[in-house]
CSV table of N, CA and C in Angstrom, one decimal:
chain,number,residue,atom,x,y,z
W,1,MET,N,-0.9,17.1,-87.7
W,1,MET,CA,-1.9,16.1,-87.6
W,1,MET,C,-1.5,14.9,-86.7
W,2,LEU,N,-0.2,14.5,-86.9
W,2,LEU,CA,0.2,13.3,-86.2
W,2,LEU,C,0.4,13.5,-84.7
W,3,GLU,N,0.4,14.8,-84.2
W,3,GLU,CA,0.5,15.0,-82.8
W,3,GLU,C,-0.8,14.8,-82.1
W,4,LYS,N,-1.9,14.7,-82.8
W,4,LYS,CA,-3.2,14.5,-82.2
W,4,LYS,C,-3.3,13.0,-81.8
W,5,ASN,N,-4.2,12.7,-80.8
W,5,ASN,CA,-4.5,11.4,-80.3
W,5,ASN,C,-5.9,10.9,-80.6
W,6,ALA,N,-6.8,11.8,-81.1
W,6,ALA,CA,-8.1,11.4,-81.4
W,6,ALA,C,-8.6,12.1,-82.7
W,7,PHE,N,-9.2,11.3,-83.5
W,7,PHE,CA,-9.6,11.8,-84.8
W,7,PHE,C,-11.0,11.2,-85.1
W,8,VAL,N,-11.7,11.9,-86.0
W,8,VAL,CA,-12.9,11.4,-86.6
W,8,VAL,C,-12.6,11.3,-88.1
W,9,VAL,N,-12.8,10.1,-88.7
W,9,VAL,CA,-12.6,9.8,-90.1
W,9,VAL,C,-13.9,9.6,-90.8
W,10,LYS,N,-14.3,10.5,-91.7
W,10,LYS,CA,-15.6,10.5,-92.2
W,10,LYS,C,-15.5,10.3,-93.8
W,11,GLU,N,-16.1,9.2,-94.2
W,11,GLU,CA,-16.1,9.0,-95.7
W,11,GLU,C,-17.0,9.9,-96.4
W,12,LYS,N,-16.5,10.5,-97.5
W,12,LYS,CA,-17.3,11.4,-98.3
W,12,LYS,C,-18.3,10.6,-99.1
W,13,VAL,N,-19.5,11.1,-99.2
W,13,VAL,CA,-20.6,10.4,-100.0
W,13,VAL,C,-20.4,10.9,-101.4
W,14,LYS,N,-20.3,9.9,-102.3
W,14,LYS,CA,-20.1,10.1,-103.7
W,14,LYS,C,-21.1,9.3,-104.5
W,15,PHE,N,-21.5,9.8,-105.6
W,15,PHE,CA,-22.4,9.0,-106.5
W,15,PHE,C,-21.6,8.6,-107.7
W,16,ILE,N,-21.7,7.3,-108.1
W,16,ILE,CA,-21.0,6.8,-109.2
W,16,ILE,C,-19.5,7.1,-109.2
W,17,SER,N,-18.9,6.5,-108.2
W,17,SER,CA,-17.4,6.7,-108.0
W,17,SER,C,-16.9,5.4,-107.4
W,18,ASN,N,-15.7,5.0,-107.9
W,18,ASN,CA,-15.1,3.8,-107.4
W,18,ASN,C,-13.9,4.1,-106.6
W,19,SER,N,-13.6,5.3,-106.3
W,19,SER,CA,-12.5,5.7,-105.4
W,19,SER,C,-13.1,6.3,-104.1
W,20,ASN,N,-12.4,6.1,-103.0
W,20,ASN,CA,-12.9,6.6,-101.7
W,20,ASN,C,-12.1,7.8,-101.3
W,21,THR,N,-12.8,8.7,-100.6
W,21,THR,CA,-12.2,9.9,-100.0
W,21,THR,C,-12.7,10.1,-98.6
W,22,TYR,N,-11.8,10.4,-97.7
W,22,TYR,CA,-12.2,10.5,-96.2
W,22,TYR,C,-11.7,11.9,-95.7
W,23,ASP,N,-12.6,12.6,-95.0
W,23,ASP,CA,-12.2,13.8,-94.3
W,23,ASP,C,-11.7,13.3,-92.9
W,24,ILE,N,-10.5,13.9,-92.5
W,24,ILE,CA,-10.0,13.6,-91.2
W,24,ILE,C,-10.2,14.8,-90.3
W,25,LEU,N,-10.9,14.7,-89.2
W,25,LEU,CA,-11.3,15.8,-88.4
W,25,LEU,C,-10.8,15.6,-87.0
W,26,ASP,N,-10.5,16.8,-86.3
W,26,ASP,CA,-10.1,16.7,-84.9
W,26,ASP,C,-11.3,16.2,-84.1
W,27,ALA,N,-11.1,15.2,-83.2
W,27,ALA,CA,-12.3,14.6,-82.5
W,27,ALA,C,-12.9,15.6,-81.5
W,28,GLU,N,-12.1,16.5,-81.0
W,28,GLU,CA,-12.6,17.4,-80.0
W,28,GLU,C,-13.3,18.6,-80.6
W,29,SER,N,-12.7,19.3,-81.6
W,29,SER,CA,-13.2,20.5,-82.1
W,29,SER,C,-14.1,20.3,-83.4
W,30,GLY,N,-13.8,19.2,-84.1
W,30,GLY,CA,-14.5,18.9,-85.4
W,30,GLY,C,-13.8,19.7,-86.6
W,31,ASP,N,-12.7,20.4,-86.3
W,31,ASP,CA,-11.9,21.1,-87.3
W,31,ASP,C,-11.3,20.1,-88.3
W,32,PRO,N,-11.3,20.5,-89.6
W,32,PRO,CA,-10.6,19.6,-90.5
W,32,PRO,C,-9.1,19.6,-90.3
W,33,LEU,N,-8.5,18.4,-90.3
W,33,LEU,CA,-7.1,18.2,-90.2
W,33,LEU,C,-6.4,17.8,-91.4
W,34,GLY,N,-7.2,17.0,-92.2
W,34,GLY,CA,-6.6,16.5,-93.5
W,34,GLY,C,-7.6,15.7,-94.3
W,35,VAL,N,-7.1,15.0,-95.3
W,35,VAL,CA,-7.9,14.2,-96.2
W,35,VAL,C,-7.1,13.0,-96.6
W,36,ALA,N,-7.8,11.8,-96.6
W,36,ALA,CA,-7.2,10.6,-97.1
W,36,ALA,C,-8.0,10.3,-98.4
W,37,GLN,N,-7.2,10.1,-99.5
W,37,GLN,CA,-7.9,9.9,-100.8
W,37,GLN,C,-7.2,8.7,-101.5
W,38,GLU,N,-8.1,7.8,-102.0
W,38,GLU,CA,-7.6,6.7,-102.8
W,38,GLU,C,-7.1,7.2,-104.1
W,39,GLN,N,-6.0,6.8,-104.6
W,39,GLN,CA,-5.4,7.3,-105.8
W,39,GLN,C,-5.5,6.1,-106.9
W,40,LEU,N,-6.5,6.3,-107.7
W,40,LEU,CA,-6.8,5.3,-108.8
W,40,LEU,C,-6.7,5.9,-110.1
W,41,GLY,N,-6.1,5.2,-111.1
W,41,GLY,CA,-6.2,5.7,-112.5
W,41,GLY,C,-7.5,5.4,-113.1
W,42,VAL,N,-7.8,5.9,-114.2
W,42,VAL,CA,-9.1,5.7,-114.9
W,42,VAL,C,-9.3,4.2,-115.2
W,43,MET,N,-8.3,3.5,-115.6
W,43,MET,CA,-8.5,2.1,-115.9
W,43,MET,C,-8.9,1.3,-114.7
W,44,LYS,N,-8.3,1.5,-113.5
W,44,LYS,CA,-8.6,0.8,-112.3
W,44,LYS,C,-10.1,1.2,-111.9
W,45,GLN,N,-10.4,2.4,-112.1
W,45,GLN,CA,-11.8,2.8,-111.7
W,45,GLN,C,-12.8,2.1,-112.6
W,46,LEU,N,-12.5,1.9,-113.8
W,46,LEU,CA,-13.4,1.2,-114.7
W,46,LEU,C,-13.5,-0.3,-114.4
W,47,LEU,N,-12.3,-0.9,-114.1
W,47,LEU,CA,-12.2,-2.3,-113.7
W,47,LEU,C,-13.0,-2.6,-112.4
W,48,ARG,N,-13.1,-1.7,-111.5
W,48,ARG,CA,-13.8,-1.9,-110.3
W,48,ARG,C,-15.3,-2.1,-110.5
W,49,PHE,N,-15.8,-1.7,-111.6
W,49,PHE,CA,-17.2,-2.0,-111.9
W,49,PHE,C,-17.4,-3.5,-112.2
W,50,VAL,N,-16.4,-4.2,-112.6
W,50,VAL,CA,-16.6,-5.6,-112.9
W,50,VAL,C,-15.8,-6.6,-112.1
W,51,LEU,N,-14.7,-6.1,-111.4
W,51,LEU,CA,-13.9,-7.0,-110.6
W,51,LEU,C,-13.9,-6.5,-109.1
W,52,PRO,N,-13.8,-7.5,-108.2
W,52,PRO,CA,-13.8,-7.2,-106.8
W,52,PRO,C,-12.5,-6.3,-106.4
W,53,LYS,N,-12.6,-5.5,-105.4
W,53,LYS,CA,-11.5,-4.6,-105.0
W,53,LYS,C,-10.2,-5.4,-104.7
W,54,GLN,N,-10.4,-6.6,-104.1
W,54,GLN,CA,-9.2,-7.3,-103.6
W,54,GLN,C,-8.3,-7.8,-104.8
W,55,PHE,N,-8.8,-7.8,-106.0
W,55,PHE,CA,-8.0,-8.2,-107.2
W,55,PHE,C,-7.2,-7.1,-107.7
W,56,MET,N,-7.3,-5.9,-107.2
W,56,MET,CA,-6.5,-4.8,-107.7
W,56,MET,C,-5.8,-4.1,-106.6
W,57,SER,N,-4.6,-3.6,-106.9
W,57,SER,CA,-3.8,-2.8,-105.9
W,57,SER,C,-4.4,-1.4,-105.7
W,58,THR,N,-4.1,-0.8,-104.6
W,58,THR,CA,-4.6,0.5,-104.3
W,58,THR,C,-3.6,1.3,-103.5
W,59,VAL,N,-3.6,2.6,-103.6
W,59,VAL,CA,-2.8,3.5,-102.7
W,59,VAL,C,-3.8,4.6,-102.2
W,60,VAL,N,-3.6,4.8,-100.9
W,60,VAL,CA,-4.4,5.9,-100.2
W,60,VAL,C,-3.3,6.9,-99.7
W,61,GLU,N,-3.5,8.2,-100.1
W,61,GLU,CA,-2.6,9.2,-99.6
W,61,GLU,C,-3.3,10.0,-98.5
W,62,VAL,N,-2.6,10.3,-97.5
W,62,VAL,CA,-3.1,11.1,-96.3
W,62,VAL,C,-2.4,12.4,-96.4
W,63,ARG,N,-3.2,13.5,-96.6
W,63,ARG,CA,-2.6,14.8,-96.7
W,63,ARG,C,-3.2,15.7,-95.6
W,64,GLU,N,-2.3,16.6,-95.1
W,64,GLU,CA,-2.6,17.5,-94.0
W,64,GLU,C,-3.1,18.9,-94.5
W,65,LYS,N,-4.1,19.4,-93.8
W,65,LYS,CA,-4.6,20.8,-94.1
W,65,LYS,C,-3.7,21.8,-93.4
W,66,PRO,N,-3.5,23.0,-93.9
W,66,PRO,CA,-4.3,23.6,-95.0
W,66,PRO,C,-3.6,23.5,-96.3
W,67,ASP,N,-2.3,23.0,-96.3
W,67,ASP,CA,-1.5,23.1,-97.6
W,67,ASP,C,-1.5,21.8,-98.4
W,68,ASP,N,-2.3,20.7,-97.9
W,68,ASP,CA,-2.4,19.4,-98.6
W,68,ASP,C,-1.0,18.7,-98.7
W,69,GLN,N,-0.1,19.0,-97.7
W,69,GLN,CA,1.2,18.3,-97.7
W,69,GLN,C,1.0,16.8,-97.4
W,70,LEU,N,1.7,16.0,-98.2
W,70,LEU,CA,1.6,14.5,-98.0
W,70,LEU,C,2.2,14.2,-96.6
W,71,VAL,N,1.5,13.4,-95.8
W,71,VAL,CA,2.0,13.0,-94.4
W,71,VAL,C,2.5,11.6,-94.5
W,72,PHE,N,1.6,10.7,-95.1
W,72,PHE,CA,2.0,9.3,-95.3
W,72,PHE,C,1.1,8.7,-96.3
W,73,SER,N,1.4,7.5,-96.8
W,73,SER,CA,0.5,6.8,-97.7
W,73,SER,C,0.4,5.4,-97.3
W,74,ILE,N,-0.6,4.7,-97.8
W,74,ILE,CA,-0.9,3.3,-97.5
W,74,ILE,C,-1.1,2.6,-98.8
W,75,ARG,N,-0.4,1.5,-99.0
W,75,ARG,CA,-0.4,0.8,-100.3
W,75,ARG,C,-0.7,-0.7,-100.0
W,76,ARG,N,-1.7,-1.2,-100.8
W,76,ARG,CA,-2.1,-2.6,-100.7
W,76,ARG,C,-2.1,-3.2,-102.1
W,77,GLY,N,-1.4,-4.3,-102.2
W,77,GLY,CA,-1.4,-5.0,-103.5
W,77,GLY,C,-2.6,-5.9,-103.6
W,78,PRO,N,-2.8,-6.6,-104.8
W,78,PRO,CA,-3.9,-7.5,-104.9
W,78,PRO,C,-3.7,-8.7,-104.0
W,79,TYR,N,-4.8,-9.4,-103.6
W,79,TYR,CA,-4.8,-10.5,-102.8
W,79,TYR,C,-6.0,-11.4,-103.0
W,80,LEU,N,-5.8,-12.7,-102.5
W,80,LEU,CA,-6.9,-13.6,-102.5
W,80,LEU,C,-7.4,-13.9,-101.1
W,81,PHE,N,-6.5,-14.4,-100.3
W,81,PHE,CA,-6.8,-14.8,-98.9
W,81,PHE,C,-6.2,-13.9,-97.8
W,82,ARG,N,-5.1,-13.4,-98.1
W,82,ARG,CA,-4.3,-12.6,-97.0
W,82,ARG,C,-3.7,-11.4,-97.6
W,83,SER,N,-4.1,-10.2,-97.1
W,83,SER,CA,-3.6,-9.0,-97.6
W,83,SER,C,-2.4,-8.4,-96.8
W,84,GLN,N,-1.6,-7.7,-97.5
W,84,GLN,CA,-0.5,-7.0,-96.8
W,84,GLN,C,-0.7,-5.5,-97.2
W,85,VAL,N,-0.7,-4.6,-96.2
W,85,VAL,CA,-0.8,-3.2,-96.4
W,85,VAL,C,0.4,-2.5,-95.9
W,86,GLU,N,1.1,-1.8,-96.8
W,86,GLU,CA,2.3,-1.1,-96.4
W,86,GLU,C,2.0,0.3,-96.1
W,87,VAL,N,2.8,0.8,-95.1
W,87,VAL,CA,2.7,2.2,-94.7
W,87,VAL,C,4.0,2.9,-95.1
W,88,LEU,N,3.9,4.0,-95.9
W,88,LEU,CA,5.0,4.7,-96.4
W,88,LEU,C,5.1,6.1,-95.9
W,89,ASP,N,6.3,6.6,-95.6
W,89,ASP,CA,6.3,8.0,-95.1
W,89,ASP,C,6.2,9.0,-96.3
W,90,ALA,N,6.3,10.3,-96.1
W,90,ALA,CA,6.1,11.3,-97.1
W,90,ALA,C,7.1,11.1,-98.2
W,91,ASP,N,8.2,10.5,-98.0
W,91,ASP,CA,9.3,10.3,-99.0
W,91,ASP,C,9.1,9.0,-99.7
W,92,GLY,N,8.1,8.2,-99.4
W,92,GLY,CA,7.9,7.0,-100.1
W,92,GLY,C,8.6,5.8,-99.5
W,93,LYS,N,9.3,6.0,-98.3
W,93,LYS,CA,10.0,4.9,-97.7
W,93,LYS,C,9.1,4.1,-96.7
W,94,ARG,N,9.2,2.8,-96.8
W,94,ARG,CA,8.3,2.0,-96.0
W,94,ARG,C,8.7,2.1,-94.5
W,95,VAL,N,7.7,2.4,-93.6
W,95,VAL,CA,7.9,2.4,-92.2
W,95,VAL,C,7.4,1.2,-91.5
W,96,GLY,N,6.6,0.4,-92.1
W,96,GLY,CA,6.0,-0.8,-91.6
W,96,GLY,C,4.9,-1.3,-92.4
W,97,TYR,N,4.3,-2.4,-91.9
W,97,TYR,CA,3.2,-3.0,-92.7
W,97,TYR,C,2.2,-3.7,-91.8
W,98,PHE,N,1.0,-3.9,-92.3
W,98,PHE,CA,0.0,-4.7,-91.7
W,98,PHE,C,-0.2,-6.0,-92.5
W,99,MET,N,-0.3,-7.2,-91.8
W,99,MET,CA,-0.6,-8.4,-92.5
W,99,MET,C,-1.9,-9.0,-91.9
W,100,SER,N,-2.8,-9.3,-92.8
W,100,SER,CA,-4.1,-9.8,-92.3
W,100,SER,C,-4.0,-11.1,-91.7
W,101,LYS,N,-4.8,-11.4,-90.7
W,101,LYS,CA,-4.8,-12.7,-90.0
W,101,LYS,C,-5.5,-13.7,-90.9
W,102,ILE,N,-5.0,-14.9,-90.7
W,102,ILE,CA,-5.6,-16.1,-91.4
W,102,ILE,C,-6.6,-16.7,-90.5
W,103,LEU,N,-7.8,-17.2,-91.1
W,103,LEU,CA,-8.8,-17.9,-90.4
W,103,LEU,C,-9.3,-17.2,-89.1
W,104,THR,N,-9.7,-16.0,-89.3
W,104,THR,CA,-10.3,-15.3,-88.2
W,104,THR,C,-11.7,-14.8,-88.6
W,105,ILE,N,-12.6,-15.0,-87.7
W,105,ILE,CA,-14.0,-14.6,-88.0
W,105,ILE,C,-14.2,-13.1,-87.8
W,106,SER,N,-13.5,-12.5,-86.8
W,106,SER,CA,-13.7,-11.1,-86.5
W,106,SER,C,-12.8,-10.2,-87.2
W,107,GLY,N,-11.9,-10.7,-88.0
W,107,GLY,CA,-10.9,-9.8,-88.8
W,107,GLY,C,-9.8,-9.4,-87.9
W,108,GLY,N,-8.8,-8.8,-88.5
W,108,GLY,CA,-7.7,-8.2,-87.8
W,108,GLY,C,-6.4,-8.3,-88.5
W,109,PHE,N,-5.4,-7.7,-88.0
W,109,PHE,CA,-4.1,-7.6,-88.6
W,109,PHE,C,-3.0,-7.8,-87.6
W,110,HIS,N,-1.9,-8.3,-88.0
W,110,HIS,CA,-0.6,-8.2,-87.3
W,110,HIS,C,0.1,-7.0,-87.8
W,111,ILE,N,0.8,-6.2,-87.0
W,111,ILE,CA,1.5,-5.0,-87.4
W,111,ILE,C,3.0,-5.2,-87.2
W,112,TYR,N,3.8,-4.9,-88.2
W,112,TYR,CA,5.2,-5.0,-88.2
W,112,TYR,C,5.9,-3.7,-88.5
W,113,ASP,N,7.0,-3.5,-87.9
W,113,ASP,CA,7.8,-2.3,-88.2
W,113,ASP,C,8.7,-2.6,-89.5
W,114,ASN,N,9.5,-1.7,-89.9
W,114,ASN,CA,10.3,-1.9,-91.1
W,114,ASN,C,11.4,-2.9,-90.9
W,115,ASN,N,11.7,-3.3,-89.7
W,115,ASN,CA,12.7,-4.3,-89.4
W,115,ASN,C,12.0,-5.7,-89.1
W,116,GLU,N,10.8,-5.9,-89.6
W,116,GLU,CA,10.1,-7.1,-89.5
W,116,GLU,C,9.7,-7.5,-88.1
W,117,GLN,N,9.8,-6.5,-87.1
W,117,GLN,CA,9.4,-6.8,-85.7
W,117,GLN,C,7.9,-6.7,-85.5
W,118,HIS,N,7.3,-7.7,-85.0
W,118,HIS,CA,5.9,-7.7,-84.7
W,118,HIS,C,5.7,-6.8,-83.5
W,119,PHE,N,5.0,-5.7,-83.6
W,119,PHE,CA,4.9,-4.8,-82.4
W,119,PHE,C,3.5,-4.5,-82.0
W,120,ALA,N,2.5,-4.9,-82.8
W,120,ALA,CA,1.1,-4.7,-82.4
W,120,ALA,C,0.2,-5.6,-83.2
W,121,GLU,N,-1.0,-5.6,-82.8
W,121,GLU,CA,-2.1,-6.4,-83.4
W,121,GLU,C,-3.4,-5.6,-83.4
W,122,ILE,N,-4.1,-5.8,-84.5
W,122,ILE,CA,-5.4,-5.2,-84.6
W,122,ILE,C,-6.4,-6.3,-84.4
W,123,LYS,N,-7.3,-6.2,-83.4
W,123,LYS,CA,-8.2,-7.3,-83.1
W,123,LYS,C,-9.6,-6.7,-83.2
W,124,GLY,N,-10.5,-7.4,-84.0
W,124,GLY,CA,-11.8,-7.0,-84.2
W,124,GLY,C,-12.8,-7.8,-83.3
W,125,LYS,N,-14.0,-7.4,-83.3
W,125,LYS,CA,-15.1,-8.1,-82.6
W,125,LYS,C,-15.9,-8.8,-83.6
W,126,LEU,N,-16.5,-9.9,-83.2
W,126,LEU,CA,-17.4,-10.7,-84.1
W,126,LEU,C,-18.5,-9.9,-84.6
W,127,LEU,N,-19.2,-9.2,-83.7
W,127,LEU,CA,-20.3,-8.3,-84.1
W,127,LEU,C,-19.9,-6.9,-83.8
W,128,GLY,N,-20.2,-6.0,-84.7
W,128,GLY,CA,-19.9,-4.6,-84.4
W,128,GLY,C,-18.7,-4.1,-85.2
W,129,PHE,N,-18.4,-2.9,-85.1
W,129,PHE,CA,-17.3,-2.2,-85.8
W,129,PHE,C,-16.4,-1.6,-84.8
W,130,ASP,N,-15.7,-2.4,-84.0
W,130,ASP,CA,-14.8,-2.0,-83.0
W,130,ASP,C,-13.5,-2.7,-83.1
W,131,TYR,N,-12.4,-2.0,-83.4
W,131,TYR,CA,-11.1,-2.7,-83.6
W,131,TYR,C,-10.1,-2.1,-82.6
W,132,ARG,N,-9.4,-2.9,-81.8
W,132,ARG,CA,-8.4,-2.5,-80.8
W,132,ARG,C,-7.0,-2.8,-81.3
W,133,PHE,N,-6.1,-1.8,-81.1
W,133,PHE,CA,-4.7,-2.0,-81.4
W,133,PHE,C,-4.1,-2.4,-80.1
W,134,LEU,N,-3.5,-3.6,-80.1
W,134,LEU,CA,-3.0,-4.2,-78.8
W,134,LEU,C,-1.5,-4.6,-79.0
W,135,SER,N,-0.8,-4.6,-77.9
W,135,SER,CA,0.5,-5.1,-77.9
W,135,SER,C,0.5,-6.5,-78.2
W,136,PRO,N,1.6,-7.2,-78.6
W,136,PRO,CA,1.6,-8.6,-79.0
W,136,PRO,C,1.1,-9.5,-77.9
W,137,ASP,N,1.3,-9.1,-76.6
W,137,ASP,CA,0.9,-10.0,-75.5
W,137,ASP,C,-0.6,-9.7,-75.1
W,138,HIS,N,-1.2,-8.7,-75.8
W,138,HIS,CA,-2.6,-8.3,-75.5
W,138,HIS,C,-2.8,-7.6,-74.2
W,139,LYS,N,-1.7,-7.2,-73.5
W,139,LYS,CA,-1.9,-6.5,-72.2
W,139,LYS,C,-2.0,-5.0,-72.3
W,140,VAL,N,-1.6,-4.4,-73.4
W,140,VAL,CA,-1.7,-2.9,-73.5
W,140,VAL,C,-2.5,-2.6,-74.7
W,141,GLU,N,-3.5,-1.8,-74.5
W,141,GLU,CA,-4.3,-1.2,-75.7
W,141,GLU,C,-3.6,0.1,-76.1
W,142,MET,N,-3.2,0.1,-77.4
W,142,MET,CA,-2.5,1.2,-77.9
W,142,MET,C,-3.4,2.2,-78.8
W,143,GLY,N,-4.5,1.7,-79.1
W,143,GLY,CA,-5.5,2.5,-79.8
W,143,GLY,C,-6.7,1.8,-80.1
W,144,ARG,N,-7.7,2.5,-80.8
W,144,ARG,CA,-9.0,1.9,-81.1
W,144,ARG,C,-9.6,2.6,-82.3
W,145,VAL,N,-10.3,1.8,-83.1
W,145,VAL,CA,-11.1,2.4,-84.2
W,145,VAL,C,-12.5,1.8,-84.0
W,146,SER,N,-13.4,2.7,-83.9
W,146,SER,CA,-14.8,2.3,-83.8
W,146,SER,C,-15.7,3.1,-84.7
W,147,LYS,N,-16.8,2.4,-85.1
W,147,LYS,CA,-17.7,3.1,-86.0
W,147,LYS,C,-18.6,4.0,-85.2
W,148,LYS,N,-18.8,5.2,-85.6
W,148,LYS,CA,-19.7,6.1,-84.9
W,148,LYS,C,-21.1,6.0,-85.5
W,149,LEU,N,-22.0,5.6,-84.6
W,149,LEU,CA,-23.4,5.5,-85.0
W,149,LEU,C,-24.2,6.6,-84.4
W,150,THR,N,-24.9,7.3,-85.3
W,150,THR,CA,-25.9,8.3,-84.8
W,150,THR,C,-27.1,8.0,-85.7
W,151,LEU,N,-28.2,8.7,-85.3
W,151,LEU,CA,-29.5,8.5,-86.1
W,151,LEU,C,-29.2,8.9,-87.6
W,152,GLY,N,-28.5,10.0,-87.7
W,152,GLY,CA,-28.2,10.5,-89.1
W,152,GLY,C,-27.4,9.5,-89.9
W,153,SER,N,-26.4,8.9,-89.2
W,153,SER,CA,-25.5,8.0,-89.9
W,153,SER,C,-26.2,6.7,-90.3
W,154,MET,N,-27.2,6.3,-89.4
W,154,MET,CA,-27.9,5.1,-89.7
W,154,MET,C,-28.8,5.3,-90.9
W,155,VAL,N,-29.4,6.5,-91.0
W,155,VAL,CA,-30.3,6.8,-92.2
W,155,VAL,C,-29.4,6.9,-93.5
W,156,LYS,N,-28.2,7.5,-93.3
W,156,LYS,CA,-27.3,7.6,-94.5
W,156,LYS,C,-26.9,6.3,-95.0
W,157,GLU,N,-26.7,5.3,-94.0
W,157,GLU,CA,-26.3,4.0,-94.4
W,157,GLU,C,-27.3,3.2,-95.2
W,158,LEU,N,-28.6,3.6,-95.1
W,158,LEU,CA,-29.6,3.0,-95.9
W,158,LEU,C,-29.4,3.3,-97.4
W,159,PHE,N,-28.8,4.4,-97.7
W,159,PHE,CA,-28.7,4.9,-99.1
W,159,PHE,C,-27.3,4.9,-99.6
W,160,THR,N,-26.3,4.9,-98.8
W,160,THR,CA,-24.9,5.0,-99.2
W,160,THR,C,-24.1,4.0,-98.4
W,161,SER,N,-22.8,3.9,-98.8
W,161,SER,CA,-21.9,3.0,-98.0
W,161,SER,C,-20.9,3.9,-97.2
W,162,ALA,N,-21.1,5.2,-97.1
W,162,ALA,CA,-20.2,6.1,-96.4
W,162,ALA,C,-20.3,5.9,-94.9
W,163,ASP,N,-19.2,5.7,-94.3
W,163,ASP,CA,-19.2,5.5,-92.8
W,163,ASP,C,-18.4,6.6,-92.1
W,164,THR,N,-18.5,6.7,-90.8
W,164,THR,CA,-17.8,7.6,-90.0
W,164,THR,C,-17.2,6.7,-88.8
W,165,TYR,N,-15.9,7.0,-88.6
W,165,TYR,CA,-15.1,6.2,-87.6
W,165,TYR,C,-14.5,7.2,-86.6
W,166,ALA,N,-14.4,6.7,-85.3
W,166,ALA,CA,-13.6,7.4,-84.3
W,166,ALA,C,-12.3,6.7,-84.2
W,167,VAL,N,-11.2,7.4,-84.2
W,167,VAL,CA,-9.9,6.8,-84.1
W,167,VAL,C,-9.2,7.4,-82.9
W,168,GLN,N,-8.7,6.5,-82.0
W,168,GLN,CA,-7.9,7.0,-80.8
W,168,GLN,C,-6.6,6.2,-80.8
W,169,VAL,N,-5.5,7.0,-80.6
W,169,VAL,CA,-4.2,6.3,-80.5
W,169,VAL,C,-3.5,6.8,-79.3
């Protein structure tokens, strides 16, 4: 999966669930490549009905098809104003982290490697769902995440919160 440069990440529609699951598809063929699934215990799922998500930690595991082998996981602790999201390899070792920007209207993150070196930034737009991965000097675009809008997805959004994103690296 990691040798690919373009993906479609499609959130699965669920009724009465507080954990998220995403299908990861090949952008060219539409073939399934893997699944990203939030790992929550029963207690956290129940607490999410009464507490905002940011007050609880979460882990998302990314697994590759066809054998559901763990590729990497993403872990976020509770936060109030600024979140930190760690990226761990399949053995549970931290390879880097994202730190949310402070006082930004459009959102975004600074990205650091495991040696605390700032090597990229995620920059959002004020309106829309388009995020660019940029070098720290903003001269090189390293990737992009954008929301895929189709007539079907717009109708689906009226009734669910499930989204579909295009990812390029």
